[in-house]
Amino acid sequence: MSPDHNIPLEQKTSIQKDHAPDLAGDTADGEACDVVLDPKKETKLLAKLDAAFVPIIMLTYLSCFLDRSNIGNVKVAHMPEDINASDSQFSTAVSIFYVTYVVFEAPWAVLMKKLTPRNILTALCIVWSLTTIFTGFIESVGSLYATRLILGACEAGLFPCLNLYLTMVYRREEQAKRVSYLMSCAAISGAVGGLLAYGLLHMDGIGGKAGWRWVYIIEGLFSALCAILIWFGLPNNPAEAYFLNEEERWMMRVRNEQRRKYMGSDQFSWEEMRIALSDPKLFFSGVIQFCQDILLYGFSTFLPTILGGMGYNSLMSNVLTVPVYIWAAMIFVAIAFCSDRYSKFASYIFTTNIFGIIGYILLLTVKNTAVQYFATFLIGITTYTAVGLNVAWLNVNIAPQYRRALEIGLQQTMGNCAGIVAGQVYRSSPYVLGNAFSLGSLVVSQFAVTGYGLYLRRENKMKEQILCGEREDSRRVQTGDGAVDFKYLY
């Protein structure tokens, strides 16, 4: 018997950390997986990672969503009239963003590993920030179309790349909460965008420029600052981050080894791409994402105009969006914490969608302004929550990393096609067609969520039967998340 046989695991961890260099080169995968990290030290490590990475990721996604959705804020400030855009041309400008957005999402996600996270994210951020600034100087509809196309191509890489970066830092059971931080920025951007628009629109006439032009210029400059934060704040290898001490870097290497099956090989594989393209989970998740993104893009882009249709002026329409977005962000983060804690996804998405269905029914059938405004809070419960949880749901159920990269990219491509649709169905206030379409999308999503959950449950049961020897393993895919010991979360 070895002399340290009776030493508690926590003490063993402290002893083993002195041999941190061994894990990087000489320690077998199995030995690394047997190491049990001190829970208190690991909690401290996670807090340190959150403090360093999450603010940068959140600010960057916040700036991205501001630059994308501010077109809804400036509409009520006479931007279409200033560039001689008709209602249909303005709707086309909203939709055209998603043409390049959906085309470039999957390629950027797959290329992130080769180009490195810092390089790709910084470059994309610089280009879209300059594009946003230049939008403040456009004089024609054609110029608006051009800037929206460039913006879509650049912002396409942000969410899938940031999402994949989170998988490089956190374990499966730690990801829903962090994805919630990321997605809550979409809601926060609505609140911030409304407040910024309210303030910046008061700059109308300064420097001889309309208020809506200052919205684009100031928000574009904010995005440029985010590019600097990305370059200096997001290391290509989080396990070797500058702010970690030697023990914490050792703990990161242990964590990486323990989730090696989830991450997989660093080598690109066409076989993994083929498996990803035929994965039923991708299609279930893509349908859900499309349906939920109808709400995300319709609601977040046109909420100021929806409120304007209730009788509020342009400034109040922007201000009244703020409480709705703050409420939506708070609900999303709270539900994501529960999702991480209990490793549940389908039940939470299904439940929050019910609130959205009730909200749209009220919006469509009740004429009272107070009730309609209350309905926007109900819709806010599901608008961001379901989108974010669905991304995390796919994240934790796909392995290894190149398979995950392609599926996340394609899921976002499928989902963001909703942006093209939303721009066409939300044409004129009071947006009866758009709200009815969103209601129908929620109903379809409920069926897809139920089917997805039942499919994963069946797959888990099949794996259990194979492990118990009750059935032969004749499945087409038996590697990565197809391994019999990989349990799907639903």
XYZ file of N, CA, C and O in Angstrom, residues 151-307:
628
model
N -21.988 44.388 -42.351
C -22.217 44.167 -40.925
C -22.616 42.712 -40.673
O -22.123 42.066 -39.733
N -23.496 42.177 -41.514
C -23.925 40.788 -41.358
C -22.791 39.807 -41.527
O -22.670 38.837 -40.765
N -21.927 40.039 -42.521
C -20.806 39.124 -42.772
C -19.841 39.090 -41.597
O -19.305 38.026 -41.254
N -19.613 40.245 -40.972
C -18.664 40.303 -39.847
C -19.276 39.774 -38.552
O -18.652 38.981 -37.836
N -20.486 40.212 -38.244
C -21.107 39.783 -36.994
C -21.475 38.306 -37.007
O -21.698 37.709 -35.949
N -21.512 37.700 -38.191
C -21.839 36.274 -38.300
C -20.892 35.412 -37.487
O -21.289 34.380 -36.942
N -19.631 35.826 -37.391
C -18.653 34.995 -36.693
C -18.641 35.182 -35.198
O -18.060 34.362 -34.476
N -19.273 36.234 -34.701
C -19.108 36.555 -33.292
C -19.757 35.544 -32.357
O -19.090 34.971 -31.491
N -21.060 35.308 -32.514
C -21.731 34.436 -31.559
C -21.198 32.996 -31.591
O -20.883 32.444 -30.543
N -21.084 32.355 -32.774
C -20.561 30.986 -32.747
C -19.142 30.910 -32.211
O -18.798 29.957 -31.498
N -18.291 31.903 -32.499
C -16.909 31.872 -32.018
C -16.836 32.112 -30.512
O -16.083 31.434 -29.802
N -17.605 33.069 -30.013
C -17.640 33.290 -28.564
C -18.212 32.075 -27.844
O -17.751 31.684 -26.770
N -19.226 31.477 -28.437
C -19.843 30.294 -27.864
C -18.835 29.145 -27.791
O -18.734 28.443 -26.778
N -18.079 28.944 -28.858
C -17.048 27.904 -28.863
C -15.924 28.229 -27.888
O -15.334 27.327 -27.287
N -15.637 29.502 -27.729
C -14.602 29.893 -26.762
C -15.018 29.490 -25.349
O -14.181 29.042 -24.546
N -16.299 29.623 -25.046
C -16.789 29.204 -23.735
C -16.572 27.713 -23.512
O -16.269 27.274 -22.392
N -16.697 26.906 -24.570
C -16.478 25.459 -24.422
C -15.009 25.147 -24.176
O -14.684 24.055 -23.695
N -14.111 26.064 -24.515
C -12.686 25.879 -24.251
C -12.346 26.177 -22.791
O -11.277 25.805 -22.310
N -13.257 26.853 -22.102
C -12.982 27.296 -20.736
C -13.771 26.493 -19.705
O -13.241 26.143 -18.645
N -15.022 26.170 -20.015
C -15.923 25.614 -19.012
C -16.364 24.191 -19.352
O -16.407 23.804 -20.514
N -16.726 23.456 -18.314
C -17.258 22.101 -18.481
C -18.704 22.165 -18.970
O -19.343 23.212 -18.949
N -19.223 20.988 -19.347
C -20.598 20.920 -19.861
C -21.600 21.507 -18.883
O -22.466 22.298 -19.254
N -21.473 21.098 -17.604
C -22.447 21.519 -16.604
C -22.262 22.967 -16.169
O -23.040 23.467 -15.349
N -21.257 23.640 -16.694
C -20.999 25.025 -16.332
C -21.377 26.006 -17.457
O -21.234 27.212 -17.299
N -21.851 25.477 -18.561
C -21.959 26.322 -19.753
C -23.263 27.094 -19.897
O -23.258 28.221 -20.414
N -24.383 26.529 -19.471
C -25.666 27.224 -19.670
C -25.650 28.591 -19.002
O -26.140 29.583 -19.549
N -25.070 28.650 -17.797
C -24.989 29.913 -17.073
C -24.174 30.932 -17.864
O -24.550 32.105 -17.967
N -23.035 30.485 -18.442
C -22.178 31.422 -19.175
C -22.795 31.817 -20.512
O -22.649 32.961 -20.938
N -23.481 30.900 -21.155
C -24.191 31.263 -22.377
C -25.294 32.273 -22.049
O -25.591 33.173 -22.837
N -25.861 32.149 -20.848
C -26.897 33.106 -20.440
C -26.309 34.499 -20.301
O -26.957 35.495 -20.618
N -25.060 34.572 -19.799
C -24.416 35.883 -19.721
C -24.283 36.479 -21.120
O -24.498 37.677 -21.329
N -23.919 35.619 -22.060
C -23.734 36.063 -23.438
C -25.058 36.516 -24.052
O -25.175 37.617 -24.602
N -26.071 35.664 -23.948
C -27.350 35.972 -24.578
C -28.110 37.080 -23.852
O -28.892 37.808 -24.461
N -27.874 37.203 -22.534
C -28.571 38.274 -21.818
C -28.149 39.639 -22.346
O -28.879 40.628 -22.209
N -26.976 39.683 -22.988
C -26.522 40.939 -23.587
C -27.430 41.363 -24.729
O -27.519 42.561 -25.037
N -28.081 40.397 -25.369
C -29.037 40.747 -26.410
C -30.195 41.532 -25.798
O -30.673 42.513 -26.371
N -30.624 41.090 -24.601
C -31.698 41.815 -23.913
C -31.184 43.131 -23.348
O -31.839 44.173 -23.469
N -29.982 43.085 -22.746
C -29.414 44.301 -22.180
C -29.190 45.347 -23.272
O -29.379 46.544 -23.064
N -28.799 44.872 -24.458
C -28.555 45.809 -25.559
C -29.841 46.548 -25.929
O -29.804 47.699 -26.368
N -30.984 45.867 -25.755
C -32.247 46.533 -26.017
C -32.467 47.676 -25.046
O -32.871 48.777 -25.431
N -32.177 47.401 -23.750
C -32.328 48.442 -22.739
C -31.322 49.563 -22.958
O -31.669 50.750 -22.960
N -30.049 49.176 -23.147
C -29.000 50.173 -23.374
C -29.264 50.934 -24.668
O -29.093 52.159 -24.743
N -29.694 50.186 -25.710
C -29.975 50.823 -26.989
C -31.087 51.848 -26.879
O -31.019 52.927 -27.478
N -32.116 51.511 -26.096
C -33.210 52.450 -25.903
C -32.755 53.710 -25.182
O -33.116 54.827 -25.559
N -31.943 53.531 -24.129
C -31.443 54.682 -23.374
C -30.478 55.515 -24.212
O -30.532 56.747 -24.205
N -29.571 54.807 -24.917
C -28.623 55.524 -25.773
C -29.349 56.314 -26.862
O -29.019 57.468 -27.136
N -30.324 55.639 -27.477
C -31.074 56.318 -28.531
C -31.785 57.551 -27.976
O -31.796 58.613 -28.602
N -32.350 57.390 -26.773
C -33.039 58.522 -26.148
C -32.080 59.696 -25.948
O -32.409 60.850 -26.240
N -30.860 59.389 -25.464
C -29.887 60.449 -25.226
C -29.287 60.996 -26.503
O -29.204 62.219 -26.694
N -28.896 60.091 -27.404
C -28.219 60.526 -28.623
C -29.139 61.252 -29.597
O -28.688 62.100 -30.357
N -30.413 60.884 -29.552
C -31.348 61.580 -30.441
C -31.523 63.053 -30.042
O -31.959 63.875 -30.849
N -31.155 63.361 -28.795
C -31.179 64.761 -28.373
C -30.014 65.548 -28.970
O -29.954 66.778 -28.830
N -29.067 64.835 -29.608
C -27.952 65.509 -30.283
C -28.344 65.958 -31.684
O -27.500 66.391 -32.466
N -29.597 65.798 -31.988
C -30.082 66.183 -33.315
C -29.673 67.618 -33.662
O -29.955 68.558 -32.909
N -28.965 67.780 -34.772
C -28.547 69.101 -35.210
C -27.122 69.457 -34.847
O -26.520 70.358 -35.453
N -26.533 68.750 -33.866
C -25.146 69.024 -33.476
C -24.210 68.633 -34.619
O -24.304 67.526 -35.159
N -23.319 69.544 -34.980
C -22.407 69.277 -36.093
C -23.120 69.187 -37.421
O -22.563 68.652 -38.393
N -24.354 69.668 -37.459
C -25.121 69.606 -38.691
C -25.617 68.219 -39.035
O -26.015 67.962 -40.184
N -25.617 67.312 -38.051
C -26.028 65.924 -38.299
C -27.305 65.591 -37.534
O -27.515 66.062 -36.405
N -28.123 64.759 -38.148
C -29.358 64.305 -37.505
C -29.019 63.407 -36.322
O -27.948 62.783 -36.272
N -29.935 63.325 -35.353
C -29.701 62.524 -34.161
C -29.422 61.058 -34.460
O -28.583 60.424 -33.811
N -30.122 60.517 -35.463
C -29.928 59.095 -35.753
C -28.520 58.811 -36.261
O -28.000 57.703 -36.064
N -27.887 59.795 -36.895
C -26.510 59.598 -37.366
C -25.554 59.492 -36.180
O -24.609 58.696 -36.196
N -25.801 60.288 -35.142
C -24.972 60.208 -33.951
C -25.132 58.869 -33.244
O -24.195 58.382 -32.610
N -26.307 58.240 -33.336
C -26.506 56.903 -32.762
C -25.516 55.921 -33.378
O -24.839 55.158 -32.669
N -25.401 55.931 -34.691
C -24.473 55.021 -35.369
C -23.016 55.356 -35.063
O -22.196 54.470 -34.795
N -22.664 56.624 -35.085
C -21.266 57.022 -34.895
C -20.781 56.668 -33.488
O -19.716 56.055 -33.317
N -21.540 57.023 -32.473
C -21.132 56.770 -31.084
C -21.097 55.276 -30.786
O -20.155 54.774 -30.156
N -22.105 54.532 -31.236
C -22.132 53.097 -30.966
C -21.028 52.367 -31.735
O -20.484 51.366 -31.265
N -20.673 52.872 -32.908
C -19.565 52.280 -33.652
C -18.230 52.479 -32.944
O -17.380 51.585 -32.925
N -18.037 53.646 -32.339
C -16.809 53.912 -31.582
C -16.713 52.991 -30.359
O -15.625 52.524 -30.008
N -17.846 52.711 -29.732
C -17.868 51.785 -28.599
C -17.417 50.388 -29.041
O -16.651 49.714 -28.343
N -17.854 49.947 -30.204
C -17.453 48.639 -30.725
C -15.954 48.581 -30.999
O -15.313 47.545 -30.814
N -15.391 49.694 -31.457
C -13.948 49.735 -31.720
C -13.157 49.517 -30.436
O -12.102 48.857 -30.444
N -13.650 50.041 -29.319
C -12.989 49.816 -28.032
C -13.032 48.340 -27.645
O -12.091 47.813 -27.041
N -14.111 47.650 -28.013
C -14.237 46.222 -27.707
C -13.172 45.404 -28.437
O -12.710 44.385 -27.924
N -12.784 45.839 -29.640
C -11.737 45.137 -30.385
C -10.431 45.139 -29.606
O -9.694 44.139 -29.582
N -10.136 46.249 -28.939
C -8.924 46.337 -28.118
C -9.019 45.389 -26.930
O -8.049 44.694 -26.585
N -10.191 45.332 -26.296
C -10.386 44.430 -25.157
C -10.206 42.972 -25.566
O -9.607 42.175 -24.833
N -10.718 42.602 -26.730
C -10.582 41.223 -27.209
C -9.109 40.873 -27.417
O -8.640 39.819 -26.977
N -8.379 41.757 -28.072
C -6.987 41.464 -28.409
C -6.139 41.225 -27.157
O -5.324 40.304 -27.102
N -6.352 42.048 -26.148
C -5.526 41.936 -24.949
C -6.147 41.051 -23.859
O -5.447 40.622 -22.936
N -7.452 40.775 -23.959
C -8.121 40.071 -22.864
C -8.504 38.634 -23.096
O -8.791 37.904 -22.133
N -8.541 38.169 -24.370
C -8.943 36.789 -24.638
C -7.767 36.004 -25.217
O -7.510 36.062 -26.416
N -7.035 35.266 -24.383
C -5.898 34.482 -24.883
C -6.367 33.327 -25.753
O -7.472 32.801 -25.560
N -5.534 32.939 -26.701
C -5.893 31.819 -27.579
C -6.016 30.517 -26.802
O -6.810 29.651 -27.155
N -5.228 30.368 -25.749
C -5.291 29.181 -24.894
C -5.666 29.618 -23.481
O -4.807 30.077 -22.723
N -6.953 29.513 -23.101
C -7.381 29.971 -21.768
C -6.639 29.290 -20.625
O -6.493 29.874 -19.554
N -6.156 28.061 -20.856
C -5.459 27.323 -19.796
C -4.121 27.958 -19.439
O -3.565 27.683 -18.379
N -3.603 28.799 -20.330
C -2.321 29.472 -20.079
C -2.503 30.981 -19.945
O -1.576 31.747 -20.232
N -3.662 31.417 -19.525
C -3.958 32.844 -19.408
C -2.974 33.524 -18.461
O -2.542 32.948 -17.459
N -2.659 34.766 -18.770
C -1.636 35.511 -18.025
C -1.993 35.715 -16.557
O -1.116 35.843 -15.700
N -3.279 35.741 -16.217
C -3.694 36.060 -14.853
C -3.756 34.823 -13.948
O -4.059 34.940 -12.763
N -3.479 33.628 -14.492
C -3.508 32.408 -13.697
C -2.138 32.143 -13.097
O -1.108 32.311 -13.763
N -2.115 31.699 -11.834
C -0.849 31.289 -11.242
C -0.547 29.841 -11.627
O -1.354 29.187 -12.320
N 0.575 29.309 -11.180
C 1.000 27.971 -11.615
C 0.004 26.887 -11.197
O -0.300 25.978 -11.958
N -0.513 26.996 -9.977
C -1.483 25.995 -9.514
C -2.761 26.041 -10.349
O -3.317 25.012 -10.729
N -3.227 27.242 -10.659
C -4.450 27.385 -11.436
C -4.269 26.892 -12.871
O -5.185 26.314 -13.447
N -3.080 27.108 -13.445
C -2.813 26.574 -14.781
C -2.797 25.056 -14.762
O -3.277 24.418 -15.694
N -2.275 24.487 -13.697
C -2.300 23.024 -13.538
C -3.745 22.525 -13.441
O -4.120 21.533 -14.082
N -4.563 23.242 -12.668
C -5.968 22.861 -12.539
C -6.681 22.939 -13.892
O -7.515 22.089 -14.215
N -6.353 23.946 -14.677
C -6.951 24.069 -16.008
C -6.544 22.890 -16.891
O -7.367 22.360 -17.654
N -5.288 22.455 -16.791
C -4.854 21.305 -17.590
C -5.563 20.033 -17.151
O -5.924 19.182 -17.982
N -5.789 19.903 -15.840
C -6.543 18.750 -15.334
C -7.961 18.768 -15.890
O -8.475 17.762 -16.382
N -8.592 19.925 -15.821
C -9.956 20.059 -16.328
C -10.022 19.746 -17.824
O -10.956 19.096 -18.296
N -9.016 20.192 -18.564
C -8.974 19.913 -19.997
C -8.857 18.427 -20.282
O -9.495 17.884 -21.188
N -8.011 17.752 -19.507
C -7.854 16.309 -19.688
C -9.139 15.572 -19.334
O -9.513 14.598 -19.990
N -9.812 16.041 -18.291
C -11.024 15.365 -17.831
C -12.181 15.510 -18.819
O -13.115 14.723 -18.805
N -12.131 16.517 -19.680
C -13.190 16.681 -20.680
C -12.660 16.490 -22.091
O -13.218 17.012 -23.048
N -11.566 15.724 -22.211
C -10.950 15.533 -23.520
C -11.925 14.874 -24.497
O -11.937 15.201 -25.684
N -12.756 13.960 -24.012
C -13.730 13.311 -24.903
C -14.712 14.351 -25.443
O -15.134 14.293 -26.594
N -15.051 15.318 -24.593
C -15.975 16.373 -25.018
C -15.315 17.300 -26.035
O -15.927 17.710 -27.012
N -14.044 17.625 -25.827
C -13.338 18.535 -26.727
C -12.849 17.809 -27.977
O -12.962 18.312 -29.082
N -12.257 16.627 -27.816
C -11.790 15.846 -28.958
C -10.437 16.293 -29.474
O -9.742 17.118 -28.878
N -10.064 15.769 -30.616
C -8.766 16.031 -31.214
C -8.679 17.446 -31.781
O -9.672 18.033 -32.192
N -7.447 17.984 -31.807
C -7.209 19.289 -32.407
C -7.120 19.207 -33.931
O -7.094 20.228 -34.613
N -7.062 18.002 -34.468
C -6.889 17.810 -35.903
C -8.231 17.898 -36.633
O -9.213 17.288 -36.230
N -8.234 18.671 -37.732
C -9.453 18.785 -38.535
C -9.793 17.445 -39.166
O -8.906 16.693 -39.589
N -11.082 17.117 -39.226
C -11.512 15.830 -39.777
C -12.746 16.014 -40.649
O -13.783 16.511 -40.181
N -12.637 15.617 -41.917
C -13.797 15.663 -42.811
C -14.862 14.668 -42.379
O -16.061 14.885 -42.592
N -14.439 13.582 -41.731
C -15.397 12.592 -41.248
C -16.295 13.207 -40.178
O -17.510 12.958 -40.140
N -15.701 14.029 -39.290
C -16.506 14.704 -38.266
C -17.495 15.670 -38.908
O -18.620 15.835 -38.444
N -17.081 16.322 -39.993
C -17.985 17.230 -40.706
C -19.175 16.456 -41.283
O -20.321 16.897 -41.214
N -18.889 15.281 -41.843
C -19.953 14.446 -42.430
C -20.934 13.988 -41.359
O -22.160 14.009 -41.562
N -20.396 13.575 -40.205
C -21.261 13.133 -39.103
C -22.147 14.284 -38.632
O -23.349 14.106 -38.385
N -21.558 15.471 -38.530
C -22.318 16.632 -38.067
C -23.484 16.953 -38.998
O -24.589 17.266 -38.554
N -23.240 16.852 -40.298
C -24.272 17.213 -41.271
C -25.464 16.261 -41.250
O -26.549 16.626 -41.714
N -25.261 15.054 -40.748
C -26.365 14.079 -40.726
C -26.894 13.834 -39.314
O -27.618 12.872 -39.074
N -26.552 14.709 -38.384
C -26.949 14.531 -36.987
C -28.383 15.023 -36.768
O -28.673 16.206 -36.980
N -29.295 14.157 -36.313
C -30.678 14.598 -36.047
C -30.754 15.722 -35.026
O -31.665 16.558 -35.094
N -29.817 15.752 -34.081
C -29.840 16.804 -33.056
C -29.704 18.186 -33.690
O -30.307 19.157 -33.226
N -28.911 18.263 -34.748
C -28.734 19.543 -35.444
C -30.050 20.034 -36.024
O -30.389 21.218 -35.919
N -30.829 19.147 -36.593
C -32.069 19.559 -37.256
C -33.166 19.890 -36.244
O -33.930 20.841 -36.442
N -33.240 19.117 -35.157
C -34.169 19.492 -34.091
C -33.822 20.878 -33.554
O -34.678 21.753 -33.436
N -32.546 21.067 -33.236
C -32.090 22.322 -32.652
C -32.253 23.481 -33.636
O -32.617 24.595 -33.238
N -31.984 23.232 -34.921
C -32.114 24.276 -35.934
C -33.545 24.760 -36.099
O -33.794 25.962 -36.242
N -34.504 23.823 -36.075
C -35.920 24.198 -36.184
C -36.336 25.041 -34.982
O -37.011 26.076 -35.121
N -35.921 24.609 -33.786
C -36.243 25.377 -32.577
C -35.641 26.769 -32.657
O -36.304 27.767 -32.357
N -34.374 26.834 -33.089
C -33.689 28.122 -33.151
C -34.360 29.063 -34.156
O -34.500 30.262 -33.897
N -34.786 28.519 -35.285
C -35.476 29.349 -36.282
C -36.758 29.931 -35.690
O -37.030 31.136 -35.828
N -37.536 29.084 -35.055
C -38.809 29.544 -34.485
C -38.585 30.589 -33.396
O -39.283 31.612 -33.344
N -37.601 30.348 -32.524
C -37.361 31.286 -31.436
C -36.727 32.581 -31.939
O -36.957 33.649 -31.381
N -35.932 32.490 -32.998
C -35.307 33.697 -33.542
C -36.307 34.606 -34.248
O -36.043 35.803 -34.417
N -37.433 34.064 -34.666
C -38.496 34.922 -35.195
C -38.875 35.944 -34.127
O -39.034 37.143 -34.397
N -39.001 35.468 -32.879
C -39.293 36.375 -31.769
C -38.122 37.308 -31.512
O -38.291 38.515 -31.353
N -36.924 36.727 -31.442
C -35.747 37.511 -31.087
C -35.569 38.703 -32.013
O -35.376 39.838 -31.556
N -35.664 38.474 -33.327
C -35.401 39.550 -34.276
C -36.625 40.435 -34.499
O -36.491 41.645 -34.684
N -37.799 39.839 -34.480
C -39.003 40.647 -34.632
C -39.232 41.531 -33.422
O -39.464 42.739 -33.542
N -39.128 40.947 -32.239
C -39.416 41.670 -31.002
C -38.336 42.704 -30.702
O -38.634 43.865 -30.408
N -37.051 42.302 -30.786
C -35.972 43.217 -30.405
C -35.790 44.353 -31.408
O -35.407 45.462 -31.030
N -36.057 44.092 -32.673
C -35.874 45.134 -33.686
C -37.048 46.101 -33.730
O -36.859 47.307 -33.880
N -38.253 45.585 -33.556
C -39.430 46.428 -33.785
C -40.183 46.823 -32.517
O -41.234 47.453 -32.603
N -39.659 46.464 -31.334
C -40.363 46.847 -30.109
C -40.587 48.353 -30.002
O -41.688 48.777 -29.625
N -39.585 49.205 -30.314
C -39.870 50.649 -30.244
C -41.037 51.063 -31.147
O -41.866 51.906 -30.774
N -41.109 50.458 -32.343
C -42.192 50.815 -33.261
C -43.517 50.223 -32.797
O -44.584 50.823 -32.992
N -43.480 49.024 -32.186
C -44.696 48.423 -31.616
C -45.264 49.354 -30.548
O -46.475 49.603 -30.482
N -44.358 49.870 -29.696
C -44.801 50.800 -28.653
C -45.277 52.105 -29.266
O -46.224 52.732 -28.768
